[in-house]
Amino acid sequence: MTKRLFLAISFFMLIMCGCNLDKSDSLDYLNLSYFQKMSDPRFVIDGEKVHKRLLKLCVERSVHSAKDSALYHYYAKEGSSLWLTSYGDWTRIEQLLYWLENSRVHGLNPEKFSVSKIKANFRKLRSLEIKKTDNINKLLAELEYDLSAAYLRYVCGMSYGFVSPGRVLNNIDEAELKPGEVRDSLAPPKMKIYYSIPLKRYNRKFVNNALDAVKGDLNTFMMTVQPKDPFYLRLQKEYVRLAAQKSNSFKEIPDIGKLVLKEGDVNEVLPLIAERLMNLGYLTRIEHAESIYSSLSSDLLNAVNEFRRSNNMPVNNTIGSYTIGMLNRPLSYYKNILAVNMERVRWQKRMSKGSKYVEVNIANFTLKAVDERVDSLLEMKVCCGTYENKTPLLASKIVYMQMNPYWNVPQSIIRKEIIPSFLADPAYFEKHQMKVYDTEGNEVNPLSVKWTSYENEVIPFSVKQEKGEGNSLGRLIFRFPNAFAVYLHDTPSRWAFMKENRALSHGCVRLEKPLDFAFFLLKKKDEKVMDKIRIAIDVPPKTKQGKELLELPEYKPMKAFSFPEAVPLFLDYYTIVMSKDGKLNYCDDIYKFDRPLLKELRKI
C-alpha cells in the first residue's frame, strides 16, 4: 500500500512541478483552472495502474535478453521511476535524448531508439494534451518504459554492438533466396557457419550498473560507453564529414564510353571528376575549380590515383570509363560501408589479443603479425577462399607447424574437382603426385575405380598428395584448433600473390611469406632453430652451426615444431582498413557480408 501511495504522489508531483518547465506548453503557475483541469478523468493518476502497466510492457516487449530481465526485476523490486522524477526535473530525459539523437554520428538511425515516439509522449506529458481515448497512467508507463528500453539498447549496443554477426552471417545462404522462391522443405538446409568468433555480450551485471548510473551522473556514464578505438574514431570522423554533405553534391559524371583521357586532355567531365574528388577528400577544395580543372593536370591525375589506391584499383596515367564508374558511387555507398565497419569495431572479441597476435583481414587479403613486446610487425599478402568456398571467420591460437605436410584431399574437392580432372586426363593423379587409398588404408590404382558410380554416394576412397615440391600445402603449414579444417599454409602457386583479387583457395589461407611467419611465431629468435626450419624445407642454413648439421649423416630434418606460447589468431573481415598515416582504404566486399549486416543494423 505504501508503494502504491508513493507512486501516486510521485507521478502527481511530476505533473504539477513539470508543467512550469516549458512555458510554451504549460502554465506559468498553478491556478484554479489548472486544478479543475486535473479533475478530468484523463489526468487522474493511479500509481498502481502505472506500475502494473509498466510491468506488463516489460513482459510484452521482452525478447528474453539480460537487459529485459534486469529491467523487469528493477521495476518489480524498486517500483520507482528512473526518468519521471517527483520534483519535475527533466534533466535526465533531456540528456538521454541528446545522446540518442546524436547516435547519427555512429552511423545509426535515432529511430532505432524510438526517439520520435519518446519526444511526442514527452511533449504530451508536459503540455497535458492527452486524447479522450487515452489516459495519463498509460502515457506515464509508456514513456518510462520507452526511455529505459532505449537507454539500455543504446548503452548495450555501443558497448558490445547492435548486431549479432553469427545470427546474420550464418544464415546468409538462406537470405539469398530470390523474392517468391521457396526452399524445398525436403531439401537439406543450406546454412553454413561463416562467423565463428566468440564475442563478449552484455550481462546482468552490466545492465544493473547501467540502471544505477541513471540515478547518478548519466552524462559521465554515457561518455564511458562511447567507442574509443583509434580505428573507430577515424571511421566516425569520415562518416560525420560525409554525412554533412548533401546527396545532390555527388553529381553523376557522364560516361565517356571508349574514350581514354590522358594528361593535358580537355573534357567536360574533368571538372565533375575534380568536384567528386574534393567531396571525397582526395583533392583540396579551391575556388574556380571548374576552370582550373578543365584539363587533366598532374594534380588532378595524382588525386585520381590516390582514389584508386584507396579503392583497391590499379594506378595508371589515364582515366577511362571504369574509373568514372567507380567515382560515380553514391554518397550512400560510403556512409553505408563506414556504418557497417563501425559496427564491426563495436563487437568485442572474447579472446584477448595479448601483446603478440596475428590478424588476417579476408576482405583485404592481408596478414598482420604483431609483437608489441619487441615492437615487431610482419605484413604480407594472403590468398583466401573463393566466394563459393568462403574462409570462415574465427578466433583460435596457432599451436604448431609442420614441415612438408601431406595433403589429405577433402571429399568435396575429390568429387567436384579431382574426379572431373581425372576423367579428362587419366594421368592426373600421377602428374599431381596423388595416391588413392581404400577404407582400410590400402593403395588403389585410380584407373581401377569406377569414379562415376559414386556421383550421388559417399566415395569410399581417400586421396593423399605426396609431400614436398608441388604439394598444394607447400612446405610449411601452421595449425590451430578449429571446426572447419582450415589452416595457414605455404603454396607452390606464387603467381597468385600478384593478383588484386586473391579469393582463390578452397577456404584455407595461403601465405606469401611462410618462412618469415614461422620465424615470427618463435618465442625467441633462436638462430639454430631457425636454421633447422630452413634445412627442413631445403633452404640453405645461415649459421655455422646450421651448416654443420647438414654434414651429420645421422641428422634427421625437423618434421614439426610446437610453439611454447600459442599465438592468438583472428581471421576477420573488414571492408575498410586504415593505413599507418590514418588514411582509409576501401576493400571489395568479396563475400557480400556488408549488405545483410547493414540491413540488420538499419532495423528499427
XYZ file of C-alpha atoms in Angstrom, residues 125-384:
260
model
C 3.047 14.977 -20.781
C 4.435 18.490 -20.457
C 1.501 20.086 -22.250
C -1.164 17.728 -20.856
C -2.520 17.274 -24.366
C -3.994 13.825 -23.905
C -6.783 12.489 -26.101
C -10.054 11.383 -24.555
C -9.336 7.833 -25.678
C -6.077 7.889 -23.722
C -5.125 8.477 -20.095
C -2.238 9.725 -18.001
C -1.455 6.324 -16.470
C -0.874 4.678 -19.832
C 1.198 7.641 -21.023
C 3.414 7.617 -17.934
C 4.051 3.882 -18.216
C 4.758 4.065 -21.964
C 7.161 6.963 -21.569
C 9.007 5.418 -18.644
C 9.360 2.071 -20.406
C 10.413 3.562 -23.764
C 13.063 5.727 -22.107
C 14.523 2.778 -20.197
C 14.383 0.422 -23.190
C 16.005 2.996 -25.499
C 18.677 3.751 -22.914
C 19.600 0.102 -22.421
C 19.528 -0.596 -26.138
C 21.908 2.309 -26.686
C 24.428 1.568 -23.932
C 24.479 -2.188 -24.611
C 24.810 -1.638 -28.361
C 27.523 0.980 -28.081
C 29.478 -1.264 -25.718
C 29.037 -4.630 -27.461
C 27.448 -3.994 -30.860
C 23.855 -3.880 -32.077
C 24.033 -6.813 -34.492
C 24.748 -10.466 -33.742
C 27.082 -11.356 -36.651
C 26.693 -15.097 -36.220
C 22.914 -14.937 -36.407
C 23.072 -12.805 -39.567
C 26.023 -14.239 -41.489
C 25.386 -17.876 -40.651
C 22.015 -17.574 -42.377
C 23.345 -15.717 -45.393
C 22.711 -18.546 -47.883
C 19.077 -18.728 -46.835
C 18.843 -14.957 -47.280
C 19.965 -15.295 -50.902
C 16.606 -16.789 -51.923
C 15.018 -14.741 -54.678
C 11.700 -12.968 -53.959
C 8.908 -15.523 -54.166
C 11.305 -18.503 -54.125
C 10.562 -21.146 -51.512
C 13.137 -23.543 -50.115
C 12.157 -27.173 -50.713
C 11.081 -28.475 -47.299
C 12.678 -31.844 -48.052
C 15.988 -30.340 -49.095
C 18.764 -30.127 -46.503
C 19.263 -26.643 -45.011
C 21.840 -24.534 -46.819
C 23.029 -22.727 -43.705
C 26.786 -22.691 -43.292
C 28.880 -21.347 -40.457
C 30.785 -18.314 -41.701
C 31.169 -16.387 -38.439
C 32.645 -18.310 -35.527
C 34.426 -15.643 -33.474
C 33.242 -15.796 -29.832
C 32.141 -12.319 -28.753
C 31.591 -10.733 -25.380
C 27.975 -9.864 -24.634
C 26.425 -7.591 -22.065
C 25.335 -9.409 -18.915
C 23.035 -8.760 -15.979
C 25.798 -7.016 -14.034
C 26.470 -4.573 -16.883
C 22.746 -3.793 -17.216
C 22.302 -3.287 -13.467
C 25.282 -0.924 -13.406
C 23.749 0.967 -16.330
C 20.429 1.296 -14.475
C 22.240 2.529 -11.362
C 24.065 5.112 -13.494
C 20.760 6.774 -14.436
C 20.341 7.904 -10.847
C 23.928 9.158 -10.730
C 25.925 11.113 -13.302
C 24.226 9.984 -16.514
C 26.397 12.017 -18.884
C 29.596 10.606 -17.421
C 28.343 7.052 -17.864
C 27.260 7.770 -21.439
C 30.778 9.004 -22.135
C 32.248 5.744 -20.848
C 30.268 3.639 -23.358
C 31.456 5.642 -26.373
C 33.919 3.596 -28.511
C 37.488 4.821 -28.145
C 39.337 2.585 -30.604
C 41.500 4.791 -32.917
C 40.213 2.949 -35.989
C 36.622 3.530 -34.879
C 37.237 7.227 -34.281
C 38.760 7.589 -37.748
C 35.770 5.845 -39.335
C 33.433 8.043 -37.336
C 35.245 11.224 -38.357
C 34.900 10.309 -42.031
C 31.252 9.363 -41.571
C 30.466 12.727 -39.970
C 32.320 14.561 -42.739
C 30.389 12.765 -45.473
C 27.058 12.953 -43.629
C 27.372 16.744 -43.640
C 27.269 16.702 -47.448
C 24.062 16.709 -49.440
C 23.302 13.799 -51.747
C 22.945 16.128 -54.721
C 26.524 17.324 -54.193
C 27.554 13.991 -55.729
C 26.593 14.902 -59.282
C 26.805 11.990 -61.693
C 29.797 12.083 -64.011
C 28.785 11.236 -67.606
C 30.245 8.059 -69.061
C 32.910 8.706 -71.707
C 32.496 5.364 -73.468
C 35.699 4.108 -75.039
C 37.438 7.462 -74.711
C 40.618 7.421 -72.616
C 41.745 10.724 -71.098
C 45.458 11.446 -70.853
C 47.355 14.209 -69.070
C 46.745 17.520 -70.846
C 43.425 16.449 -72.397
C 40.445 18.791 -72.125
C 36.989 17.337 -71.432
C 33.735 18.460 -69.806
C 33.811 15.574 -67.309
C 37.082 16.690 -65.700
C 35.580 19.491 -63.527
C 32.972 16.977 -62.317
C 35.726 14.471 -61.530
C 37.567 17.186 -59.603
C 34.389 18.076 -57.684
C 33.835 14.435 -56.746
C 37.431 14.051 -55.573
C 37.085 17.207 -53.458
C 33.897 15.813 -51.889
C 35.682 12.553 -51.107
C 38.709 14.318 -49.639
C 41.289 13.329 -52.259
C 41.658 16.834 -53.668
C 41.877 20.133 -51.789
C 38.820 22.305 -52.362
C 39.645 25.526 -54.208
C 37.712 28.356 -55.824
C 37.131 28.364 -59.572
C 37.800 24.627 -59.715
C 35.645 24.331 -62.825
C 38.060 26.402 -64.908
C 41.238 25.205 -63.194
C 40.409 21.540 -63.756
C 39.023 21.834 -67.276
C 42.071 19.858 -68.414
C 43.705 16.758 -66.934
C 46.550 18.242 -64.893
C 49.160 16.307 -62.947
C 47.475 17.380 -59.672
C 44.140 16.006 -60.812
C 45.716 12.784 -62.061
C 47.552 12.356 -58.744
C 44.239 12.747 -56.901
C 42.604 10.170 -59.183
C 45.423 7.736 -58.436
C 45.084 8.394 -54.710
C 41.405 7.495 -55.073
C 42.400 4.332 -56.931
C 44.861 3.273 -54.251
C 42.179 3.771 -51.608
C 39.687 1.675 -53.564
C 41.837 -1.326 -54.462
C 42.284 -0.236 -58.080
C 45.442 -0.310 -60.213
C 47.195 3.033 -60.653
C 47.847 4.404 -64.162
C 48.242 7.662 -66.078
C 44.877 7.730 -67.842
C 41.185 7.951 -66.962
C 38.573 5.714 -68.567
C 35.013 4.527 -68.085
C 35.881 2.068 -65.307
C 37.392 4.771 -63.106
C 34.443 7.081 -63.759
C 32.077 4.267 -62.807
C 33.894 3.825 -59.501
C 33.860 7.588 -58.895
C 30.105 7.588 -59.503
C 29.419 5.533 -56.398
C 26.735 7.456 -54.482
C 27.252 9.153 -51.144
C 25.169 6.394 -49.532
C 27.764 3.791 -50.596
C 30.446 5.384 -48.432
C 28.137 6.101 -45.494
C 26.854 2.516 -45.510
C 30.277 0.890 -45.630
C 31.520 3.206 -42.863
C 28.468 2.387 -40.712
C 28.938 -1.378 -41.135
C 32.610 -1.239 -40.237
C 31.937 0.921 -37.178
C 29.559 -1.825 -36.070
C 32.296 -4.424 -36.612
C 34.637 -2.459 -34.354
C 31.949 -2.299 -31.651
C 31.968 -6.092 -31.392
C 34.247 -7.214 -28.561
C 36.124 -10.447 -29.111
C 36.104 -12.778 -26.145
C 39.681 -13.921 -26.755
C 42.244 -11.271 -25.929
C 44.910 -10.361 -28.456
C 47.609 -10.108 -25.860
C 50.898 -8.491 -26.815
C 51.662 -10.953 -29.626
C 48.966 -11.846 -32.140
C 48.123 -12.466 -35.789
C 45.268 -10.853 -37.715
C 44.119 -11.831 -41.194
C 41.721 -9.483 -42.958
C 39.970 -11.676 -45.506
C 38.424 -8.748 -47.391
C 41.805 -7.069 -47.826
C 43.827 -10.278 -48.440
C 46.438 -9.270 -45.867
C 48.035 -10.733 -42.757
C 49.443 -8.631 -39.952
C 51.566 -10.260 -37.240
C 52.289 -8.020 -34.256
C 54.618 -8.449 -31.307
C 54.300 -5.349 -29.146
C 56.936 -6.583 -26.703
C 59.727 -6.080 -29.226
C 57.924 -3.599 -31.485
C 57.827 -6.138 -34.316
C 55.430 -6.047 -37.257
C 55.234 -8.525 -40.131
C 52.827 -7.876 -43.001
C 52.161 -9.960 -46.090
C 49.662 -10.778 -48.786
C 47.440 -13.810 -48.412
C 45.052 -15.799 -50.590
C 41.680 -16.726 -49.112
